[in-house]
């Protein structure tokens, strides 16, 4: 399998006082199609910044990100948005569901934006797959945290993305609910043959990845694959 993602000399700096604050420096690695990679490290090590850069949600100060061979810095905003909509899915710690939309409507959002036919059927099937077939018409406020995160996962997977990004996907959940969410995430990703990159501070969750990349002070200090 070829690389679906390549990061080359990636750096991110922000103005700070009279100088600059370096959040990431010279980060280089590639990810093969179908891999599941956990990004770990202490608070402030650059984990979430890295995820935002590789997902095209932020712009690097140096280096480049290639998704399926395409340099994200060399494509326009409209094309980048289309690429994210078609080829990438996102799961966030805070769920980021639209509060005025039902579970079904939240899952339909990326499908409707992409003009997918049969969006209602796809959304309903996905919600049934994550165990929420009876909660289609519920608003986020009527769902538990675990249920909201399952809606968010269904929404992320709705466009059948090649790449799934997750930022602390179990961070707001208790241990039992988080374990169930992790099991669901890995099962659905495997079933679809997608590539998964997720940030976590939980060793239990990191241990389930086939590969772990550790950051410290914005640099890769370890890149190990499961034996």
Short mmCIF file of C-alpha atoms in Angstrom, two decimals:
data_model
loop_
_atom_site.label_atom_id
_atom_site.label_comp_id
_atom_site.label_asym_id
_atom_site.label_seq_id
_atom_site.Cartn_x
_atom_site.Cartn_y
_atom_site.Cartn_z
CA UNK A 1 0.00 0.00 0.00
CA UNK A 2 1.22 3.52 -0.78
CA UNK A 3 1.39 6.48 1.54
CA UNK A 4 -1.87 8.37 1.91
CA UNK A 5 -0.23 11.09 3.99
CA UNK A 6 3.31 12.52 3.93
CA UNK A 7 4.62 15.22 6.30
CA UNK A 8 7.94 16.78 5.37
CA UNK A 9 9.87 19.14 7.67
CA UNK A 10 6.67 20.51 9.16
CA UNK A 11 6.97 23.51 11.45
CA UNK A 12 4.56 25.91 13.14
CA UNK A 13 5.54 29.15 14.84
CA UNK A 14 3.52 31.96 16.39
CA UNK A 15 4.58 35.53 17.24
CA UNK A 16 5.34 35.83 20.95
CA UNK A 17 6.52 39.09 22.50
CA UNK A 18 9.64 40.19 20.62
CA UNK A 19 10.23 36.76 19.11
CA UNK A 20 8.46 33.58 18.06
CA UNK A 21 7.03 30.59 19.86
CA UNK A 22 7.87 27.32 18.11
CA UNK A 23 5.06 24.80 18.52
CA UNK A 24 6.30 22.27 15.94
CA UNK A 25 9.77 21.88 14.45
CA UNK A 26 10.98 19.68 11.59
CA UNK A 27 8.30 17.01 11.92
CA UNK A 28 8.65 14.36 9.22
CA UNK A 29 6.79 11.07 8.79
CA UNK A 30 4.48 9.29 6.39
CA UNK A 31 1.38 7.17 6.90
CA UNK A 32 0.40 4.25 4.69
CA UNK A 33 -3.15 3.60 3.58
CA UNK A 34 -5.03 1.61 6.21
CA UNK A 35 -2.67 2.45 9.08
CA UNK A 36 -3.98 3.52 12.48
CA UNK A 37 -1.64 6.00 14.18
CA UNK A 38 -1.82 7.45 17.69
CA UNK A 39 -0.10 10.77 18.38
CA UNK A 40 0.86 11.14 22.04
CA UNK A 41 2.83 13.53 24.23
CA UNK A 42 2.53 15.83 27.23
CA UNK A 43 0.29 18.89 27.23
CA UNK A 44 1.78 21.58 25.01
CA UNK A 45 3.86 19.16 22.95
CA UNK A 46 2.10 20.14 19.70
CA UNK A 47 -0.26 17.18 19.26
CA UNK A 48 -3.43 19.07 18.35
CA UNK A 49 -1.47 21.60 16.28
CA UNK A 50 0.00 18.74 14.26
CA UNK A 51 -3.42 17.22 13.69
CA UNK A 52 -4.83 20.55 12.52
CA UNK A 53 -1.98 21.01 10.07
CA UNK A 54 -2.15 17.54 8.53
CA UNK A 55 -5.93 17.88 8.23
CA UNK A 56 -5.55 21.16 6.36
CA UNK A 57 -7.33 23.15 9.08
CA UNK A 58 -4.27 25.34 9.64
CA UNK A 59 -1.28 26.50 7.57
CA UNK A 60 2.30 25.49 8.45
CA UNK A 61 5.09 28.02 8.91
CA UNK A 62 7.49 25.65 7.13
CA UNK A 63 7.49 22.25 5.48
CA UNK A 64 4.58 20.68 3.68
CA UNK A 65 1.71 18.22 3.98
CA UNK A 66 0.81 15.90 1.11
CA UNK A 67 -2.51 14.08 1.10
CA UNK A 68 -2.69 11.36 -1.54
CA UNK A 69 0.26 13.07 -3.20
CA UNK A 70 -1.28 16.55 -3.24
CA UNK A 71 0.48 19.40 -1.45
CA UNK A 72 -2.18 21.16 0.62
CA UNK A 73 -0.35 24.49 0.30
CA UNK A 74 -0.61 24.42 -3.49
CA UNK A 75 -4.37 24.06 -3.84
CA UNK A 76 -6.93 26.82 -3.45
CA UNK A 77 -9.35 27.22 -0.58
CA UNK A 78 -12.31 25.89 -2.54
CA UNK A 79 -10.41 22.82 -3.69
CA UNK A 80 -9.05 22.25 -0.18
CA UNK A 81 -12.56 22.42 1.26
CA UNK A 82 -13.76 19.93 -1.33
CA UNK A 83 -10.84 17.62 -0.56
CA UNK A 84 -11.65 17.72 3.16
CA UNK A 85 -15.32 17.11 2.44
CA UNK A 86 -14.69 14.12 0.18
CA UNK A 87 -11.57 12.48 1.59
CA UNK A 88 -11.37 13.41 5.30
CA UNK A 89 -13.49 12.91 8.38
CA UNK A 90 -13.09 14.64 11.76
CA UNK A 91 -14.02 13.66 15.31
CA UNK A 92 -13.42 16.21 18.07
CA UNK A 93 -13.31 15.90 21.85
CA UNK A 94 -16.12 18.46 22.18
CA UNK A 95 -18.33 16.69 19.57
CA UNK A 96 -19.09 19.94 17.66
CA UNK A 97 -22.60 18.93 16.73
CA UNK A 98 -24.96 21.63 15.47
CA UNK A 99 -27.34 22.16 18.41
CA UNK A 100 -30.42 23.06 16.36
CA UNK A 101 -30.18 19.93 14.19
CA UNK A 102 -31.30 16.41 15.06
CA UNK A 103 -28.90 13.48 15.11
CA UNK A 104 -29.96 12.49 11.61
CA UNK A 105 -29.62 16.05 10.31
CA UNK A 106 -26.14 16.40 11.84
CA UNK A 107 -24.96 13.26 10.06
CA UNK A 108 -26.51 14.47 6.81
CA UNK A 109 -24.63 17.79 6.84
CA UNK A 110 -21.46 16.64 4.97
CA UNK A 111 -23.55 14.55 2.60
CA UNK A 112 -25.90 17.41 1.74
CA UNK A 113 -22.94 19.78 1.25
CA UNK A 114 -21.42 17.28 -1.19
CA UNK A 115 -24.73 16.78 -3.01
CA UNK A 116 -24.83 13.05 -2.21
CA UNK A 117 -28.01 11.35 -3.33
CA UNK A 118 -29.76 9.21 -0.76
CA UNK A 119 -28.23 11.19 2.13
CA UNK A 120 -31.15 10.41 4.43
CA UNK A 121 -30.73 6.67 3.95
CA UNK A 122 -26.95 6.85 4.47
CA UNK A 123 -27.39 8.87 7.67
CA UNK A 124 -30.00 6.52 9.07
CA UNK A 125 -27.93 3.45 8.28
CA UNK A 126 -24.86 4.94 9.96
CA UNK A 127 -26.78 5.95 13.07
CA UNK A 128 -28.16 2.43 13.29
CA UNK A 129 -24.61 1.09 12.93
CA UNK A 130 -23.44 3.17 15.91
CA UNK A 131 -26.44 2.05 17.98
CA UNK A 132 -28.57 5.17 17.65
CA UNK A 133 -31.23 4.00 15.25
CA UNK A 134 -33.90 4.96 17.78
CA UNK A 135 -32.48 8.46 18.37
CA UNK A 136 -32.69 9.90 14.85
CA UNK A 137 -34.93 12.81 15.81
CA UNK A 138 -33.18 13.78 19.03
CA UNK A 139 -31.29 17.05 19.38
CA UNK A 140 -27.76 16.98 20.82
CA UNK A 141 -29.00 18.37 24.14
CA UNK A 142 -31.25 15.32 24.45
CA UNK A 143 -28.33 12.91 24.06
CA UNK A 144 -25.67 11.80 26.54
CA UNK A 145 -22.01 12.63 25.92
CA UNK A 146 -21.35 9.14 24.63
CA UNK A 147 -24.33 9.35 22.28
CA UNK A 148 -23.22 12.73 20.98
CA UNK A 149 -19.77 11.36 20.26
CA UNK A 150 -21.31 8.44 18.35
CA UNK A 151 -23.31 10.91 16.25
CA UNK A 152 -20.05 12.79 15.61
CA UNK A 153 -18.37 9.56 14.53
CA UNK A 154 -21.25 8.72 12.20
CA UNK A 155 -21.04 12.21 10.71
CA UNK A 156 -17.27 11.85 10.18
CA UNK A 157 -17.70 8.53 8.40
CA UNK A 158 -20.71 9.58 6.32
CA UNK A 159 -18.72 10.67 3.22
CA UNK A 160 -16.67 7.41 3.37
CA UNK A 161 -13.38 9.30 3.93
CA UNK A 162 -9.98 7.82 3.19
CA UNK A 163 -8.58 9.63 6.25
CA UNK A 164 -10.19 9.92 9.66
CA UNK A 165 -8.74 12.41 12.14
CA UNK A 166 -9.72 12.34 15.81
CA UNK A 167 -8.62 14.78 18.52
CA UNK A 168 -8.99 13.25 22.00
CA UNK A 169 -12.10 11.30 20.87
CA UNK A 170 -12.69 9.84 24.36
CA UNK A 171 -11.43 12.79 26.37
CA UNK A 172 -14.86 13.95 27.57
CA UNK A 173 -16.15 10.47 28.36
CA UNK A 174 -15.96 8.29 31.46
CA UNK A 175 -13.79 5.17 31.27
CA UNK A 176 -16.53 2.68 30.36
CA UNK A 177 -18.14 4.97 27.78
CA UNK A 178 -14.72 5.89 26.38
CA UNK A 179 -13.75 2.24 25.99
CA UNK A 180 -17.01 1.53 24.16
CA UNK A 181 -16.46 4.53 21.91
CA UNK A 182 -12.90 3.42 21.11
CA UNK A 183 -14.09 -0.09 20.27
CA UNK A 184 -16.72 1.34 17.93
CA UNK A 185 -14.27 3.72 16.27
CA UNK A 186 -11.68 1.03 15.56
CA UNK A 187 -14.29 -1.44 14.34
CA UNK A 188 -15.85 0.99 11.89
CA UNK A 189 -12.49 2.26 10.63
CA UNK A 190 -11.26 -1.31 10.02
CA UNK A 191 -14.47 -2.25 8.26
CA UNK A 192 -14.02 0.63 5.85
CA UNK A 193 -10.28 0.24 5.32
CA UNK A 194 -9.76 3.88 6.26
CA UNK A 195 -6.57 5.44 7.59
CA UNK A 196 -6.93 6.78 11.12
CA UNK A 197 -4.77 9.34 12.93
CA UNK A 198 -5.79 10.31 16.42
CA UNK A 199 -4.43 12.40 19.28
CA UNK A 200 -4.76 11.07 22.80
CA UNK A 201 -3.26 11.44 26.27
CA UNK A 202 -4.73 8.09 27.32
CA UNK A 203 -2.21 5.24 27.22
CA UNK A 204 -5.00 2.65 26.98
CA UNK A 205 -6.24 4.22 23.79
CA UNK A 206 -2.78 4.78 22.34
CA UNK A 207 -1.90 1.13 22.92
CA UNK A 208 -4.64 0.07 20.53
CA UNK A 209 -2.99 1.75 17.55
CA UNK A 210 -0.74 -0.11 15.19
CA UNK A 211 1.73 2.74 15.47
CA UNK A 212 2.49 5.43 18.05
CA UNK A 213 4.22 8.74 17.32
CA UNK A 214 5.37 10.59 20.44
CA UNK A 215 5.96 14.35 20.50
CA UNK A 216 7.89 16.43 22.99
CA UNK A 217 8.51 20.16 22.67
CA UNK A 218 7.19 20.09 19.13
CA UNK A 219 9.48 17.35 17.87
CA UNK A 220 9.03 13.64 17.17
CA UNK A 221 10.94 11.77 19.89
CA UNK A 222 9.62 8.28 19.12
CA UNK A 223 7.92 6.52 16.22
CA UNK A 224 7.18 2.90 17.02
CA UNK A 225 5.03 0.23 15.46
CA UNK A 226 3.25 -2.52 17.38
CA UNK A 227 5.31 -5.66 17.54
#
